Structures are given as structure tokens and as C-alpha cells.
């Protein structure tokens, strides 16, 4: 209820708010998250990723998790800890936990600004697959500053290569 003296109660024990893709994101959820982040001492603000759009259907682009993250971030005037691509948070965890070497890895993905940038940020080789978000014209656009080591039209091309 948006009326004078209305107090929106929230759980004072929430220690972290994780914002990600939510098809049912609404004003109530944004207010609840904002209150926890602003009013709960030490409450972490974590974002799964900041993808502005996503291909939820084959017909068109839809708002991505980044739009929800931006709404909460604007409300609390604070930047989140991003644990998804292109942040190296996850890779740092994997490297420490499993003693892996990024020089032996290849990041395969369909987005320049998340997948390929993640690979570059973490020292992996990168392979862009053009069957998703990024198109060949996007890749070749003069304003593009993110370039993969390799690119292909489809993940299926990898299957063919591995079968040889």
C-alpha cells in the first residue's frame, strides 16, 4: 500500500540479496531487495550477471538479468558484487578449488560482452559461436573492441571437429 505512514516490513536477518533473471520481477521485489540492502547491516548485494538482453525465445530479444540488477542498483545507489561473466569471481574460485590452468581452457560462448570478455579477463582462449546473441556483423563492426581467438557458426561445428 502506497499511503502515508505505511511501513513495509522486511526480514532483518537477510544477509545477502542475489539479483538475477526473474520473469516475475516487480515493484514489491525491488522494494524488498532495496530495504534489505539499505537497512540490514552488512547485507551483500550480489548480481548473477549484467546481461542487458537475452534470447528467451527464438522470435525476439527480452530484457536480461542486467535490467533487474540496474533497477535495484539505482534504488540503493550501490554497485553489486557480480559473480557471473565477465567477472572473474567464478574463475578465481575454480582455479583455487581445482588447481586448474586457464592456459589449457577455452571459453565458448555467444556473447562478446560477457562470454568472450570473461575468457579474455581470465586468460583463456576464446571461441565465439555465432548461433546466439552476437552476429557476424556485430563481430566485424568497426566499433567492436572485443575479439575472440576463434569464431564459428554453430556449436555443432565443434562436434564435427571432435569426431575427426
JSON list of N, CA and C in Angstrom, two decimals, residues 2 12 23 25 41 46 50 55 66 71 74 77 99 105 109 115 118-119 132 140 161 164:
[
{"chain": "A", "resi": 2, "resn": "UNK", "atom": "N", "xyz": [0.68, 2.05, -0.97]},
{"chain": "A", "resi": 2, "resn": "UNK", "atom": "CA", "xyz": [1.42, 3.30, -1.05]},
{"chain": "A", "resi": 2, "resn": "UNK", "atom": "C", "xyz": [0.55, 4.42, -0.48]},
{"chain": "A", "resi": 12, "resn": "UNK", "atom": "N", "xyz": [14.88, -8.75, 8.87]},
{"chain": "A", "resi": 12, "resn": "UNK", "atom": "CA", "xyz": [16.11, -8.05, 9.27]},
{"chain": "A", "resi": 12, "resn": "UNK", "atom": "C", "xyz": [17.32, -8.99, 9.31]},
{"chain": "A", "resi": 23, "resn": "UNK", "atom": "N", "xyz": [11.52, -13.61, -14.40]},
{"chain": "A", "resi": 23, "resn": "UNK", "atom": "CA", "xyz": [10.40, -13.27, -15.29]},
{"chain": "A", "resi": 23, "resn": "UNK", "atom": "C", "xyz": [9.27, -12.58, -14.53]},
{"chain": "A", "resi": 25, "resn": "UNK", "atom": "N", "xyz": [9.79, -10.33, -11.96]},
{"chain": "A", "resi": 25, "resn": "UNK", "atom": "CA", "xyz": [10.33, -9.18, -11.24]},
{"chain": "A", "resi": 25, "resn": "UNK", "atom": "C", "xyz": [9.26, -8.10, -11.16]},
{"chain": "A", "resi": 41, "resn": "UNK", "atom": "N", "xyz": [22.42, -4.40, 8.33]},
{"chain": "A", "resi": 41, "resn": "UNK", "atom": "CA", "xyz": [23.87, -4.21, 8.43]},
{"chain": "A", "resi": 41, "resn": "UNK", "atom": "C", "xyz": [24.65, -5.34, 7.76]},
{"chain": "A", "resi": 46, "resn": "UNK", "atom": "N", "xyz": [24.45, -8.96, -4.46]},
{"chain": "A", "resi": 46, "resn": "UNK", "atom": "CA", "xyz": [25.13, -9.83, -5.42]},
{"chain": "A", "resi": 46, "resn": "UNK", "atom": "C", "xyz": [24.30, -9.90, -6.70]},
{"chain": "A", "resi": 50, "resn": "UNK", "atom": "N", "xyz": [25.12, -9.18, -15.65]},
{"chain": "A", "resi": 50, "resn": "UNK", "atom": "CA", "xyz": [24.57, -7.89, -16.04]},
{"chain": "A", "resi": 50, "resn": "UNK", "atom": "C", "xyz": [24.15, -7.88, -17.51]},
{"chain": "A", "resi": 55, "resn": "UNK", "atom": "N", "xyz": [18.00, -13.95, -25.27]},
{"chain": "A", "resi": 55, "resn": "UNK", "atom": "CA", "xyz": [17.11, -14.56, -26.26]},
{"chain": "A", "resi": 55, "resn": "UNK", "atom": "C", "xyz": [16.28, -15.63, -25.56]},
{"chain": "A", "resi": 66, "resn": "UNK", "atom": "N", "xyz": [20.51, -8.08, -16.27]},
{"chain": "A", "resi": 66, "resn": "UNK", "atom": "CA", "xyz": [21.11, -6.76, -16.03]},
{"chain": "A", "resi": 66, "resn": "UNK", "atom": "C", "xyz": [20.09, -5.66, -15.83]},
{"chain": "A", "resi": 71, "resn": "UNK", "atom": "N", "xyz": [17.92, -1.87, -11.86]},
{"chain": "A", "resi": 71, "resn": "UNK", "atom": "CA", "xyz": [16.83, -1.27, -11.10]},
{"chain": "A", "resi": 71, "resn": "UNK", "atom": "C", "xyz": [17.15, -1.25, -9.60]},
{"chain": "A", "resi": 74, "resn": "UNK", "atom": "N", "xyz": [20.16, 1.13, -8.87]},
{"chain": "A", "resi": 74, "resn": "UNK", "atom": "CA", "xyz": [19.73, 2.54, -8.89]},
{"chain": "A", "resi": 74, "resn": "UNK", "atom": "C", "xyz": [19.01, 2.88, -7.59]},
{"chain": "A", "resi": 77, "resn": "UNK", "atom": "N", "xyz": [21.62, 2.88, -4.81]},
{"chain": "A", "resi": 77, "resn": "UNK", "atom": "CA", "xyz": [22.79, 3.68, -5.17]},
{"chain": "A", "resi": 77, "resn": "UNK", "atom": "C", "xyz": [24.09, 2.99, -4.75]},
{"chain": "A", "resi": 99, "resn": "UNK", "atom": "N", "xyz": [42.82, -26.38, -8.79]},
{"chain": "A", "resi": 99, "resn": "UNK", "atom": "CA", "xyz": [44.19, -26.26, -9.28]},
{"chain": "A", "resi": 99, "resn": "UNK", "atom": "C", "xyz": [44.24, -26.37, -10.82]},
{"chain": "A", "resi": 105, "resn": "UNK", "atom": "N", "xyz": [42.42, -23.85, -21.12]},
{"chain": "A", "resi": 105, "resn": "UNK", "atom": "CA", "xyz": [40.97, -23.74, -21.23]},
{"chain": "A", "resi": 105, "resn": "UNK", "atom": "C", "xyz": [40.58, -22.89, -22.43]},
{"chain": "A", "resi": 109, "resn": "UNK", "atom": "N", "xyz": [31.28, -19.25, -26.07]},
{"chain": "A", "resi": 109, "resn": "UNK", "atom": "CA", "xyz": [30.06, -18.52, -25.78]},
{"chain": "A", "resi": 109, "resn": "UNK", "atom": "C", "xyz": [29.53, -17.76, -26.96]},
{"chain": "A", "resi": 115, "resn": "UNK", "atom": "N", "xyz": [30.68, -13.55, -22.42]},
{"chain": "A", "resi": 115, "resn": "UNK", "atom": "CA", "xyz": [31.41, -14.79, -22.58]},
{"chain": "A", "resi": 115, "resn": "UNK", "atom": "C", "xyz": [32.85, -14.57, -23.04]},
{"chain": "A", "resi": 118, "resn": "UNK", "atom": "N", "xyz": [34.85, -12.52, -20.60]},
{"chain": "A", "resi": 118, "resn": "UNK", "atom": "CA", "xyz": [35.19, -13.36, -19.45]},
{"chain": "A", "resi": 118, "resn": "UNK", "atom": "C", "xyz": [36.43, -14.20, -19.76]},
{"chain": "A", "resi": 119, "resn": "UNK", "atom": "N", "xyz": [36.45, -14.84, -20.92]},
{"chain": "A", "resi": 119, "resn": "UNK", "atom": "CA", "xyz": [37.61, -15.64, -21.30]},
{"chain": "A", "resi": 119, "resn": "UNK", "atom": "C", "xyz": [38.88, -14.81, -21.36]},
{"chain": "A", "resi": 132, "resn": "UNK", "atom": "N", "xyz": [23.98, -17.48, -31.48]},
{"chain": "A", "resi": 132, "resn": "UNK", "atom": "CA", "xyz": [23.23, -16.90, -30.37]},
{"chain": "A", "resi": 132, "resn": "UNK", "atom": "C", "xyz": [23.08, -15.41, -30.49]},
{"chain": "A", "resi": 140, "resn": "UNK", "atom": "N", "xyz": [32.21, -8.01, -36.70]},
{"chain": "A", "resi": 140, "resn": "UNK", "atom": "CA", "xyz": [33.02, -7.28, -37.67]},
{"chain": "A", "resi": 140, "resn": "UNK", "atom": "C", "xyz": [32.81, -5.77, -37.62]},
{"chain": "A", "resi": 161, "resn": "UNK", "atom": "N", "xyz": [34.32, -31.38, -35.49]},
{"chain": "A", "resi": 161, "resn": "UNK", "atom": "CA", "xyz": [35.76, -31.32, -35.34]},
{"chain": "A", "resi": 161, "resn": "UNK", "atom": "C", "xyz": [36.28, -32.40, -34.39]},
{"chain": "A", "resi": 164, "resn": "UNK", "atom": "N", "xyz": [36.52, -35.98, -35.86]},
{"chain": "A", "resi": 164, "resn": "UNK", "atom": "CA", "xyz": [37.53, -36.26, -36.89]},
{"chain": "A", "resi": 164, "resn": "UNK", "atom": "C", "xyz": [38.75, -36.94, -36.29]}
]
